[in-house]
Short mmCIF file of C-alpha atoms in Angstrom, two decimals:
data_model
loop_
_atom_site.label_atom_id
_atom_site.label_comp_id
_atom_site.label_asym_id
_atom_site.label_seq_id
_atom_site.Cartn_x
_atom_site.Cartn_y
_atom_site.Cartn_z
CA UNK H 285 -20.57 -31.18 71.23
CA UNK H 286 -20.84 -27.39 71.34
CA UNK H 287 -21.11 -27.06 75.13
CA UNK H 288 -18.40 -29.66 76.01
CA UNK H 289 -15.97 -28.16 73.50
CA UNK H 290 -16.57 -24.63 74.77
CA UNK H 291 -16.26 -25.74 78.40
CA UNK H 292 -12.93 -27.52 77.95
CA UNK H 293 -11.55 -24.78 75.70
CA UNK H 294 -12.33 -21.97 78.17
CA UNK H 295 -11.60 -23.69 81.48
CA UNK H 296 -8.87 -26.14 80.57
CA UNK H 297 -7.01 -25.40 77.32
CA UNK H 298 -6.84 -21.64 77.88
CA UNK H 299 -5.56 -21.71 81.52
CA UNK H 300 -2.99 -24.43 80.77
CA UNK H 301 -1.76 -22.58 77.67
CA UNK H 302 -1.53 -19.36 79.68
CA UNK H 303 0.69 -20.83 82.40
CA UNK H 304 2.93 -22.63 79.88
CA UNK H 305 3.34 -19.44 77.85
CA UNK H 306 4.21 -17.51 81.02
CA UNK H 307 7.02 -19.99 81.72
CA UNK H 308 8.45 -20.31 78.18
CA UNK H 309 8.25 -16.70 76.99
CA UNK H 310 10.91 -14.21 78.02
CA UNK H 311 10.53 -10.61 76.83
CA UNK H 312 7.95 -11.76 74.28
CA UNK H 313 10.23 -14.42 72.72
CA UNK H 314 9.71 -18.17 73.02
CA UNK H 315 12.58 -20.02 74.69
CA UNK H 316 12.02 -23.42 73.02
CA UNK H 317 15.62 -24.46 73.59
CA UNK H 318 14.77 -24.69 77.26
CA UNK H 319 12.79 -27.87 76.55
CA UNK H 320 15.87 -29.84 75.48
CA UNK H 321 17.90 -28.42 78.36
CA UNK H 322 15.38 -29.65 80.93
CA UNK H 323 14.55 -33.13 79.59
CA UNK H 324 18.23 -34.05 79.18
CA UNK H 325 19.06 -33.42 82.82
CA UNK H 326 19.84 -36.74 84.60
CA UNK H 327 17.62 -35.99 87.60
CA UNK H 328 14.67 -35.11 85.35
CA UNK H 329 15.13 -38.32 83.34
CA UNK H 330 15.09 -40.26 86.60
CA UNK H 331 11.83 -38.54 87.57
CA UNK H 332 10.28 -39.43 84.20
CA UNK H 333 11.33 -43.07 84.52
CA UNK H 334 10.02 -43.45 88.07
CA UNK H 335 6.76 -41.70 87.20
CA UNK H 336 6.10 -44.12 84.34
CA UNK H 337 7.01 -47.44 85.90
CA UNK H 338 5.33 -46.81 89.25
CA UNK H 339 2.14 -45.83 87.42
CA UNK H 340 2.24 -49.09 85.42
CA UNK H 341 2.94 -51.14 88.55
CA UNK H 342 0.20 -49.36 90.51
CA UNK H 343 -2.33 -49.93 87.72
CA UNK H 344 -1.51 -53.63 87.44
CA UNK H 345 -1.68 -54.17 91.20
CA UNK H 346 -4.98 -52.27 91.44
CA UNK H 347 -6.57 -54.38 88.68
CA UNK H 348 -5.28 -57.58 90.29
CA UNK H 349 -6.82 -56.76 93.68
CA UNK H 350 -9.97 -54.91 92.57
CA UNK H 351 -11.34 -57.02 89.69
CA UNK H 352 -12.42 -59.84 92.05
CA UNK H 353 -14.28 -57.22 94.09
CA UNK H 354 -15.97 -55.92 90.92
CA UNK H 355 -17.31 -59.44 90.33
CA UNK H 356 -18.43 -59.82 93.94
CA UNK H 357 -20.38 -56.55 93.95
CA UNK H 358 -21.85 -57.23 90.49
CA UNK H 359 -22.85 -60.90 90.78
CA UNK H 360 -23.14 -61.80 94.47
CA UNK H 361 -25.92 -60.68 96.81
CA UNK H 362 -24.92 -60.58 100.47
CA UNK H 363 -25.96 -58.57 103.55
CA UNK H 364 -24.44 -55.10 103.75
CA UNK H 365 -23.48 -54.94 100.07
CA UNK H 366 -24.74 -51.37 99.59
CA UNK H 367 -23.01 -50.10 102.72
CA UNK H 368 -19.77 -51.83 101.75
CA UNK H 369 -19.92 -50.37 98.24
CA UNK H 370 -20.11 -46.89 99.76
CA UNK H 371 -17.22 -47.67 102.14
CA UNK H 372 -15.07 -48.79 99.21
CA UNK H 373 -15.53 -45.40 97.54
CA UNK H 374 -14.66 -43.28 100.58
CA UNK H 375 -10.83 -43.54 100.18
CA UNK H 376 -11.11 -42.14 96.68
CA UNK H 377 -12.38 -38.77 97.94
CA UNK H 378 -9.95 -38.33 100.81
CA UNK H 379 -7.39 -35.55 100.40
CA UNK H 380 -4.12 -37.18 99.42
CA UNK H 381 -2.30 -35.42 102.22
CA UNK H 382 -4.56 -36.94 104.86
CA UNK H 383 -4.65 -40.43 103.40
CA UNK H 384 -0.89 -40.37 102.95
CA UNK H 385 -0.45 -39.52 106.62
CA UNK H 386 -2.85 -42.30 107.63
CA UNK H 387 -0.99 -44.82 105.48
CA UNK H 388 2.29 -43.63 106.96
CA UNK H 389 0.86 -44.42 110.39
CA UNK H 390 0.38 -48.00 109.23
CA UNK H 391 3.68 -48.68 107.46
CA UNK H 392 6.07 -46.00 108.77
CA UNK H 393 8.14 -45.56 111.90
CA UNK H 394 6.00 -46.37 114.94
CA UNK H 395 3.16 -47.58 112.71
CA UNK H 396 1.09 -50.70 113.07
CA UNK H 397 3.45 -52.95 111.10
CA UNK H 398 6.45 -51.57 112.95
CA UNK H 399 4.84 -52.21 116.34
CA UNK H 400 3.65 -55.73 115.53
CA UNK H 401 6.45 -57.17 113.41
CA UNK H 402 9.16 -54.52 113.23
CA UNK H 403 8.50 -53.98 109.50
CA UNK H 404 8.68 -50.55 107.86
CA UNK H 405 7.68 -49.81 104.27
CA UNK H 406 7.81 -46.02 104.23
CA UNK H 407 11.28 -46.02 102.70
CA UNK H 408 10.30 -48.43 99.90
CA UNK H 409 8.20 -48.10 96.79
CA UNK H 410 5.75 -50.68 98.16
CA UNK H 411 4.20 -48.06 100.42
CA UNK H 412 3.47 -45.88 97.39
CA UNK H 413 2.04 -48.78 95.38
CA UNK H 414 -0.25 -49.96 98.19
CA UNK H 415 -1.43 -46.41 98.87
CA UNK H 416 -2.27 -46.02 95.18
CA UNK H 417 -4.35 -49.20 95.37
CA UNK H 418 -6.05 -47.75 98.46
CA UNK H 419 -7.09 -44.70 96.44
CA UNK H 420 -8.02 -46.32 93.14
CA UNK H 421 -9.71 -49.53 94.30
CA UNK H 422 -13.12 -47.90 93.90
CA UNK H 423 -12.40 -46.81 90.32
CA UNK H 424 -12.17 -50.43 89.16
CA UNK H 425 -14.98 -51.70 91.38
CA UNK H 426 -17.51 -49.10 90.28
CA UNK H 427 -16.49 -48.71 86.63
CA UNK H 428 -16.14 -52.42 85.82
CA UNK H 429 -18.71 -53.63 88.35
CA UNK H 430 -21.32 -51.18 87.07
CA UNK H 431 -21.24 -52.72 83.59
CA UNK H 432 -20.69 -56.28 84.83
CA UNK H 433 -23.90 -56.13 86.89
CA UNK H 434 -25.89 -55.34 83.73
CA UNK H 435 -24.45 -58.08 81.49
CA UNK H 436 -26.94 -60.84 80.78
CA UNK H 437 -25.61 -64.00 82.49
CA UNK H 438 -27.62 -66.17 80.11
CA UNK H 439 -25.04 -65.54 77.39
CA UNK H 440 -22.35 -67.18 79.51
CA UNK H 441 -24.77 -69.94 80.52
CA UNK H 442 -25.48 -70.66 76.85
CA UNK H 443 -21.75 -71.09 76.22
CA UNK H 444 -21.57 -73.55 79.13
CA UNK H 445 -24.45 -75.55 77.67
CA UNK H 446 -22.54 -75.77 74.37
CA UNK H 447 -19.63 -77.43 76.15
CA UNK H 448 -17.41 -74.54 77.24
CA UNK H 449 -15.77 -74.70 80.64
CA UNK H 450 -16.51 -72.05 83.24
CA UNK H 451 -13.18 -70.33 82.57
CA UNK H 452 -13.58 -70.66 78.79
CA UNK H 453 -17.09 -69.22 78.84
CA UNK H 454 -15.92 -66.28 80.94
CA UNK H 455 -12.87 -65.70 78.75
CA UNK H 456 -14.75 -65.81 75.43
CA UNK H 457 -18.10 -64.26 76.40
CA UNK H 458 -17.85 -62.05 79.49
CA UNK H 459 -14.30 -60.75 79.22
CA UNK H 460 -14.71 -59.28 75.69
CA UNK H 461 -17.87 -57.53 76.86
CA UNK H 462 -16.05 -56.14 79.90
CA UNK H 463 -12.92 -55.13 77.99
CA UNK H 464 -14.02 -51.49 77.35
CA UNK H 465 -14.88 -50.95 81.02
CA UNK H 466 -11.63 -52.60 82.17
CA UNK H 467 -9.67 -50.46 79.74
CA UNK H 468 -11.45 -47.31 80.92
CA UNK H 469 -10.79 -48.17 84.57
CA UNK H 470 -7.13 -48.99 83.87
CA UNK H 471 -6.74 -45.70 82.00
CA UNK H 472 -8.17 -43.68 84.89
CA UNK H 473 -6.00 -45.50 87.44
CA UNK H 474 -2.91 -44.96 85.33
CA UNK H 475 -3.63 -41.26 84.91
CA UNK H 476 -4.17 -40.77 88.64
CA UNK H 477 -0.98 -42.61 89.55
CA UNK H 478 1.00 -40.99 86.74
CA UNK H 479 0.13 -37.57 88.22
CA UNK H 480 0.36 -38.68 91.86
CA UNK H 481 1.37 -35.91 94.23
CA UNK H 482 0.30 -36.19 97.88
CA UNK H 483 1.04 -39.90 98.27
CA UNK H 484 4.52 -39.64 96.76
CA UNK H 485 5.26 -36.43 98.65
CA UNK H 486 4.52 -38.03 102.02
CA UNK H 487 5.54 -41.67 101.55
CA UNK H 488 8.33 -41.15 99.02
CA UNK H 489 10.19 -38.44 100.88
CA UNK H 490 13.33 -37.20 99.14
CA UNK H 491 13.96 -40.60 97.49
CA UNK H 492 11.02 -40.78 95.08
CA UNK H 493 9.54 -37.99 92.96
CA UNK H 494 6.92 -37.96 90.21
CA UNK H 495 6.39 -35.31 87.55
CA UNK H 496 3.62 -33.77 89.63
CA UNK H 497 5.86 -33.49 92.69
CA UNK H 498 8.66 -32.00 90.59
CA UNK H 499 6.30 -29.45 88.99
CA UNK H 500 5.15 -28.38 92.43
CA UNK H 501 8.71 -28.13 93.70
CA UNK H 502 9.87 -26.08 90.71
CA UNK H 503 6.84 -23.78 91.02
CA UNK H 504 6.52 -23.17 94.75
CA UNK H 505 10.01 -23.85 96.14
CA UNK H 506 12.54 -23.10 93.39
CA UNK H 507 10.30 -20.54 91.58
CA UNK H 508 11.53 -21.82 88.21
CA UNK H 509 8.44 -21.40 86.02
CA UNK H 510 10.31 -22.31 82.84
CA UNK H 511 11.27 -25.77 84.14
CA UNK H 512 7.76 -26.27 85.50
CA UNK H 513 6.32 -25.31 82.09
CA UNK H 514 8.57 -27.81 80.30
CA UNK H 515 7.58 -30.59 82.69
CA UNK H 516 3.93 -29.69 82.16
CA UNK H 517 4.39 -30.03 78.41
CA UNK H 518 6.13 -33.39 78.85
CA UNK H 519 3.27 -34.61 81.04
CA UNK H 520 0.74 -33.28 78.55
CA UNK H 521 2.37 -35.07 75.59
CA UNK H 522 2.74 -38.35 77.49
CA UNK H 523 -0.87 -38.36 78.62
CA UNK H 524 -2.06 -37.38 75.14
CA UNK H 525 -0.19 -40.32 73.60
CA UNK H 526 -1.67 -42.73 76.14
CA UNK H 527 -5.19 -41.48 75.45
CA UNK H 528 -4.69 -41.73 71.70
CA UNK H 529 -3.64 -45.37 71.98
CA UNK H 530 -6.62 -46.08 74.23
CA UNK H 531 -9.08 -44.47 71.80
CA UNK H 532 -7.58 -46.41 68.88
CA UNK H 533 -7.72 -49.81 70.58
CA UNK H 534 -11.08 -49.84 72.40
CA UNK H 535 -13.21 -47.18 70.72
CA UNK H 536 -15.83 -49.43 69.14
CA UNK H 537 -15.78 -52.51 71.33
CA UNK H 538 -18.78 -51.56 73.46
CA UNK H 539 -21.30 -52.90 70.94
CA UNK H 540 -23.45 -56.03 70.95
CA UNK H 541 -24.01 -56.17 74.70
CA UNK H 542 -27.28 -57.38 76.16
CA UNK H 543 -28.03 -55.31 79.25
CA UNK H 544 -30.43 -56.42 81.96
CA UNK H 545 -31.59 -55.24 85.36
CA UNK H 546 -28.81 -55.83 87.94
CA UNK H 547 -31.46 -57.20 90.31
CA UNK H 548 -31.72 -60.22 88.03
CA UNK H 549 -27.99 -60.95 87.96
CA UNK H 550 -26.98 -60.79 91.65
CA UNK H 551 -27.50 -64.06 93.53
CA UNK H 552 -26.54 -65.46 96.89
CA UNK H 553 -23.08 -67.09 96.82
CA UNK H 554 -23.20 -70.72 95.77
CA UNK H 555 -20.47 -73.26 96.24
CA UNK H 556 -17.19 -73.15 98.11
CA UNK H 557 -15.47 -71.14 95.37
CA UNK H 558 -17.85 -68.17 95.53
CA UNK H 559 -17.85 -68.16 99.33
CA UNK H 560 -14.03 -68.23 99.35
CA UNK H 561 -13.89 -65.38 96.82
CA UNK H 562 -16.31 -63.30 98.89
CA UNK H 563 -14.25 -63.93 102.03
CA UNK H 564 -11.02 -62.97 100.26
CA UNK H 565 -12.52 -59.73 98.97
CA UNK H 566 -13.86 -58.83 102.42
CA UNK H 567 -10.45 -59.45 104.02
CA UNK H 568 -8.73 -57.33 101.35
CA UNK H 569 -11.17 -54.46 101.89
CA UNK H 570 -10.75 -54.69 105.67
CA UNK H 571 -6.95 -54.61 105.59
CA UNK H 572 -6.33 -52.29 102.66
CA UNK H 573 -9.23 -49.82 102.89
CA UNK H 574 -10.92 -49.93 106.28
CA UNK H 575 -7.81 -50.10 108.44
CA UNK H 576 -6.31 -46.77 107.24
CA UNK H 577 -9.72 -45.13 107.69
CA UNK H 578 -9.90 -46.53 111.21
CA UNK H 579 -6.54 -44.94 111.96
CA UNK H 580 -7.95 -41.52 111.03
CA UNK H 581 -11.01 -41.97 113.22
CA UNK H 582 -8.90 -43.17 116.14
CA UNK H 583 -6.59 -40.16 115.93
CA UNK H 584 -9.54 -37.76 115.79
CA UNK H 585 -10.71 -39.17 119.15
CA UNK H 586 -7.39 -38.82 121.00
CA UNK H 587 -8.53 -35.67 122.82
CA UNK H 588 -10.90 -36.36 125.75
CA UNK H 589 -14.51 -35.33 125.40
CA UNK H 590 -14.37 -34.95 121.61
CA UNK H 591 -12.05 -31.98 122.13
CA UNK H 592 -10.81 -31.87 118.55
CA UNK H 593 -14.36 -31.78 117.20
CA UNK H 594 -15.40 -29.01 119.59
CA UNK H 595 -12.38 -26.96 118.51
CA UNK H 596 -13.68 -26.99 114.92
CA UNK H 597 -16.52 -24.66 115.89
CA UNK H 598 -14.16 -21.83 116.90
CA UNK H 599 -12.20 -19.48 114.66
CA UNK H 600 -8.77 -18.39 115.85
CA UNK H 601 -8.52 -15.62 113.27
CA UNK H 602 -5.23 -17.04 111.99
CA UNK H 603 -5.48 -20.01 109.66
CA UNK H 604 -9.16 -19.35 108.83
CA UNK H 605 -11.42 -16.33 108.68
CA UNK H 606 -14.30 -18.61 109.69
CA UNK H 607 -14.66 -21.62 111.94
CA UNK H 608 -13.17 -24.75 110.33
CA UNK H 609 -16.52 -26.53 110.50
CA UNK H 610 -17.81 -23.99 107.96
CA UNK H 611 -15.79 -25.88 105.35
CA UNK H 612 -18.28 -28.76 105.53
CA UNK H 613 -21.18 -26.68 104.23
CA UNK H 614 -18.98 -24.93 101.68
CA UNK H 615 -17.70 -28.24 100.30
CA UNK H 616 -21.22 -29.64 99.95
CA UNK H 617 -22.43 -26.58 98.03
CA UNK H 618 -19.41 -26.60 95.74
CA UNK H 619 -19.71 -30.35 95.16
CA UNK H 620 -23.39 -30.11 94.18
CA UNK H 621 -22.66 -27.30 91.72
CA UNK H 622 -19.63 -29.13 90.30
CA UNK H 623 -21.66 -32.34 89.91
CA UNK H 624 -24.38 -30.53 87.99
CA UNK H 625 -21.78 -29.00 85.63
CA UNK H 626 -19.90 -32.29 85.19
CA UNK H 627 -23.05 -34.32 84.49
CA UNK H 628 -24.32 -31.74 81.99
CA UNK H 629 -21.04 -31.39 80.12
CA UNK H 630 -20.01 -35.05 80.38
CA UNK H 631 -23.47 -36.38 79.54
CA UNK H 632 -23.68 -34.33 76.35
CA UNK H 633 -20.18 -35.39 75.33
CA UNK H 634 -20.94 -39.07 75.98
CA UNK H 635 -24.16 -38.87 73.95
CA UNK H 636 -22.31 -37.35 71.00
CA UNK H 637 -19.42 -39.82 71.19
CA UNK H 638 -21.79 -42.81 71.37
CA UNK H 639 -23.38 -42.10 67.98
CA UNK H 640 -22.41 -44.57 65.27
CA UNK H 641 -22.30 -41.78 62.67
CA UNK H 642 -19.98 -39.56 64.73
CA UNK H 643 -17.23 -38.05 62.62
CA UNK H 644 -13.51 -38.53 63.18
CA UNK H 645 -13.20 -35.10 64.79
CA UNK H 646 -15.90 -35.94 67.33
CA UNK H 647 -14.34 -39.33 68.11
CA UNK H 648 -10.96 -37.69 68.60
CA UNK H 649 -12.50 -35.51 71.31
CA UNK H 650 -12.98 -38.73 73.32
CA UNK H 651 -9.29 -38.81 74.20
CA UNK H 652 -9.06 -35.07 74.84
CA UNK H 653 -11.78 -35.30 77.49
CA UNK H 654 -9.44 -37.32 79.71
CA UNK H 655 -6.59 -34.80 79.60
CA UNK H 656 -7.69 -32.91 82.76
CA UNK H 657 -6.99 -36.11 84.72
CA UNK H 658 -3.45 -36.29 83.37
CA UNK H 659 -2.35 -32.66 83.54
CA UNK H 660 -0.89 -31.23 86.72
CA UNK H 661 -3.56 -29.84 89.03
CA UNK H 662 -0.96 -27.31 90.14
CA UNK H 663 -0.74 -26.08 86.55
CA UNK H 664 -4.52 -25.84 86.22
CA UNK H 665 -4.85 -23.92 89.49
CA UNK H 666 -2.17 -21.38 88.56
CA UNK H 667 -3.64 -21.19 85.07
CA UNK H 668 -7.04 -20.21 86.47
CA UNK H 669 -5.46 -17.32 88.35
CA UNK H 670 -3.57 -16.10 85.26
CA UNK H 671 -6.14 -16.65 82.49
CA UNK H 672 -9.39 -15.80 84.27
CA UNK H 673 -8.32 -12.46 85.75
CA UNK H 674 -9.67 -9.99 83.23
CA UNK H 675 -12.91 -9.31 81.29
CA UNK H 676 -14.84 -10.94 79.75
CA UNK H 677 -14.01 -13.81 82.13
CA UNK H 678 -12.82 -12.21 85.35
CA UNK H 679 -13.85 -14.90 87.82
CA UNK H 680 -11.27 -14.37 90.56
CA UNK H 681 -13.91 -13.10 93.01
CA UNK H 682 -16.69 -15.43 91.89
CA UNK H 683 -17.68 -18.52 93.89
CA UNK H 684 -18.25 -20.48 90.66
CA UNK H 685 -14.49 -20.69 90.04
CA UNK H 686 -14.06 -23.59 92.48
CA UNK H 687 -16.93 -25.74 91.07
CA UNK H 688 -15.60 -25.13 87.55
CA UNK H 689 -12.19 -26.49 88.54
CA UNK H 690 -13.78 -29.46 90.29
CA UNK H 691 -16.05 -30.19 87.31
CA UNK H 692 -12.98 -30.42 85.07
CA UNK H 693 -11.99 -33.54 87.02
CA UNK H 694 -15.53 -34.88 87.39
CA UNK H 695 -16.60 -34.63 83.74
CA UNK H 696 -14.18 -37.33 82.46
CA UNK H 697 -15.64 -39.75 85.01
CA UNK H 698 -19.11 -39.03 83.70
CA UNK H 699 -17.99 -39.70 80.13
CA UNK H 700 -16.08 -42.91 80.89
CA UNK H 701 -18.92 -44.28 83.05
CA UNK H 702 -21.77 -43.52 80.61
CA UNK H 703 -20.05 -44.17 77.28
CA UNK H 704 -19.83 -48.00 77.42
CA UNK H 705 -23.53 -48.26 78.29
CA UNK H 706 -24.61 -45.72 75.66
CA UNK H 707 -22.64 -47.53 72.97
CA UNK H 708 -24.20 -50.81 74.06
CA UNK H 709 -27.76 -49.60 73.34
CA UNK H 710 -29.03 -51.43 70.26
CA UNK H 711 -29.38 -48.85 67.48
CA UNK H 712 -32.36 -50.80 66.13
CA UNK H 713 -34.39 -49.78 69.16
CA UNK H 714 -33.84 -46.12 68.31
CA UNK H 715 -34.66 -46.75 64.65
CA UNK H 716 -37.86 -48.60 65.54
CA UNK H 717 -38.99 -45.75 67.79
CA UNK H 718 -38.24 -43.22 65.05
CA UNK H 719 -40.17 -45.25 62.48
CA UNK H 720 -43.17 -45.24 64.82
CA UNK H 721 -43.09 -41.43 64.81
CA UNK H 722 -41.12 -40.58 67.94
CA UNK H 723 -39.14 -37.34 67.90
CA UNK H 724 -35.38 -37.47 68.61
CA UNK H 725 -36.01 -36.11 72.10
CA UNK H 726 -38.66 -38.77 72.80
CA UNK H 727 -36.41 -41.51 71.40
CA UNK H 728 -33.74 -40.49 73.87
CA UNK H 729 -36.23 -40.26 76.74
CA UNK H 730 -37.99 -43.56 76.04
CA UNK H 731 -35.09 -45.70 74.75
CA UNK H 732 -31.72 -44.37 75.95
CA UNK H 733 -32.60 -42.90 79.34
CA UNK H 734 -34.02 -46.11 80.89
CA UNK H 735 -30.87 -47.94 79.79
CA UNK H 736 -28.35 -45.37 81.04
CA UNK H 737 -30.17 -44.18 84.17
CA UNK H 738 -28.08 -46.39 86.42
CA UNK H 739 -24.84 -45.35 84.75
CA UNK H 740 -25.92 -41.70 85.07
CA UNK H 741 -26.42 -42.09 88.81
CA UNK H 742 -23.06 -43.81 89.20
CA UNK H 743 -21.43 -41.03 87.17
CA UNK H 744 -23.08 -38.37 89.33
CA UNK H 745 -21.86 -40.14 92.46
CA UNK H 746 -18.32 -40.25 91.14
CA UNK H 747 -18.42 -36.58 90.16
CA UNK H 748 -19.75 -35.62 93.59
CA UNK H 749 -17.12 -37.69 95.39
CA UNK H 750 -14.27 -36.31 93.27
CA UNK H 751 -15.47 -32.76 93.88
CA UNK H 752 -15.51 -33.28 97.63
CA UNK H 753 -11.91 -34.45 97.66
CA UNK H 754 -10.32 -32.28 94.93
CA UNK H 755 -7.33 -30.45 96.34
CA UNK H 756 -4.61 -29.73 93.75
CA UNK H 757 -6.35 -26.90 91.89
CA UNK H 758 -8.75 -25.83 94.64
CA UNK H 759 -5.96 -24.92 97.05
CA UNK H 760 -4.93 -22.04 94.77
CA UNK H 761 -8.40 -20.60 94.09
CA UNK H 762 -10.49 -21.24 97.22
CA UNK H 763 -11.14 -18.01 99.11
CA UNK H 764 -9.93 -17.75 102.75
CA UNK H 765 -13.51 -17.17 103.96
CA UNK H 766 -14.82 -20.22 102.06
CA UNK H 767 -12.27 -23.05 102.31
CA UNK H 768 -13.20 -26.54 101.22
CA UNK H 769 -12.64 -29.55 103.46
CA UNK H 770 -9.41 -30.70 101.76
CA UNK H 771 -7.99 -27.17 101.83
CA UNK H 772 -8.91 -26.79 105.50
CA UNK H 773 -7.30 -30.12 106.34
CA UNK H 774 -4.09 -29.23 104.49
CA UNK H 775 -3.85 -25.87 106.24
CA UNK H 776 -4.30 -27.47 109.65
CA UNK H 777 -1.67 -30.11 108.86
CA UNK H 778 0.79 -27.40 107.82
CA UNK H 779 0.64 -25.81 111.28
CA UNK H 780 2.57 -27.38 114.19
CA UNK H 781 0.85 -28.58 117.30
CA UNK H 782 -1.29 -31.49 118.44
CA UNK H 783 -4.47 -29.41 118.36
CA UNK H 784 -4.09 -28.53 114.70
CA UNK H 785 -3.25 -32.13 113.79
CA UNK H 786 -6.23 -33.42 115.78
CA UNK H 787 -8.58 -30.94 114.10
CA UNK H 788 -7.28 -32.09 110.72
CA UNK H 789 -8.09 -35.69 111.64
CA UNK H 790 -11.53 -34.64 112.87
CA UNK H 791 -12.29 -32.79 109.62
CA UNK H 792 -11.07 -35.81 107.67
CA UNK H 793 -13.43 -38.04 109.62
CA UNK H 794 -16.31 -35.68 108.89
CA UNK H 795 -15.40 -35.79 105.20
CA UNK H 796 -15.49 -39.60 105.29
CA UNK H 797 -18.89 -39.64 107.00
CA UNK H 798 -20.40 -37.10 104.58
CA UNK H 799 -19.06 -38.99 101.59
CA UNK H 800 -20.22 -42.35 102.90
CA UNK H 801 -23.71 -40.99 103.58
CA UNK H 802 -23.95 -39.46 100.10
CA UNK H 803 -22.73 -42.64 98.42
CA UNK H 804 -25.07 -44.81 100.50
CA UNK H 805 -27.98 -42.61 99.42
CA UNK H 806 -26.84 -42.97 95.83
CA UNK H 807 -26.76 -46.76 96.16
CA UNK H 808 -30.32 -46.76 97.52
CA UNK H 809 -31.54 -44.58 94.66
CA UNK H 810 -29.66 -46.70 92.14
CA UNK H 811 -31.29 -49.92 93.31
CA UNK H 812 -34.74 -48.76 94.38
CA UNK H 813 -35.82 -46.11 91.88
CA UNK H 814 -34.40 -47.02 88.53
CA UNK H 815 -37.15 -49.42 87.54
CA UNK H 816 -37.01 -52.36 85.16
CA UNK H 817 -35.30 -52.51 81.77
#
């Protein structure tokens, strides 16, 4: 636990504490009365209420639409499954500003629904809810589906042989085994929607505002750091309470699972029910995920002769100090470094949390690991600039600052993906290896690693994808000569003109292609090189 604790203390707790202290201290004295003044304001209470209920609604809708897809990818074998799994994950890494604009083109004025049926959703909360499903669909599919594919189907078959119905066997055998993964996926979806910024900013307009949007507005538009600090504390407390409840309810329910090779569990669809379910999932993916991506690609091709793509190779000396296409290489380098940090920190934390003899203090760290997903990225970005600006940690001019911020978001995914599988490893296997003379390191290498190798690859893929698309904190710390893809897209969108908008769509398309290629490679490695259990 030493490295994870040090990492989160230095690069999360310290920056957040620094920015909150800057907002609540005036002339060296704490202005704690400001907290009550802010939270009692009617407009702030309305923001808190909307933030909470839209996050609950978004989480429920995402689970409803994505759990059938988790089953399809885990249990059914069909042509193009690996490619489709990568496509499902692409929306999750898109910058929220870009995806929000693409969704607006579907449901807003002059969008697809408006042209076909005269229906507009951009002034309703449904646009926000559907866009949240668009983003978080992959979280449920990969988190729940990853564990589902490794559950031994013979346990459910044994229940059927003893007289249980198909639904009863699933409810009493499979669902309890999946409960930790479902809870972890629901928690991540709730945290992302609770702190939603880009989607609400674009689709909500002046009508809807979340805590994240309000923090940004108070920080960058009103310049009221004290109100922003209070809202950050409120968000921090709310997320901490949610994580505490989660840790209390599902902490030790990952035990007694029999894990097998996913190659043995996926079969061709059988019967009308499975074929109908597969067709329904494919239609949902096509309408909810592929269609918005197609809008982005189509807009990037509006200029004749790939004009928007050719323009990316030139620097105008204004928005960028380098050609916009340079952001592709920069993002890949940052994402690789951030993935390595996230896997190292998150893997060590998951290994410590999975031990049966872990103390209460170690188990409590489980909930704290998820806090970076629930705290304003705006706060973290400003905190980096304030806290890491003097020795011994003066990192303002160092390239590592961006991967560190990205790893803060990637590490919780590593923990939540690996922890259910690590806790499912039968402790008797470790004890038997130790009795036969294996060292602790060899026990981990021979017993744990073969079991968690797949989960480790999935976790690395998630960390890489999140790093590619991270925007909230990166926008404040990325250097002008080394912008990331999301930062470059946001800067182009902020400038008027069709050329800038077209270049933003072209960069977004490149980001989708890079992400899809990386995820497709991950799927091939996950299925071809992980061996037999």
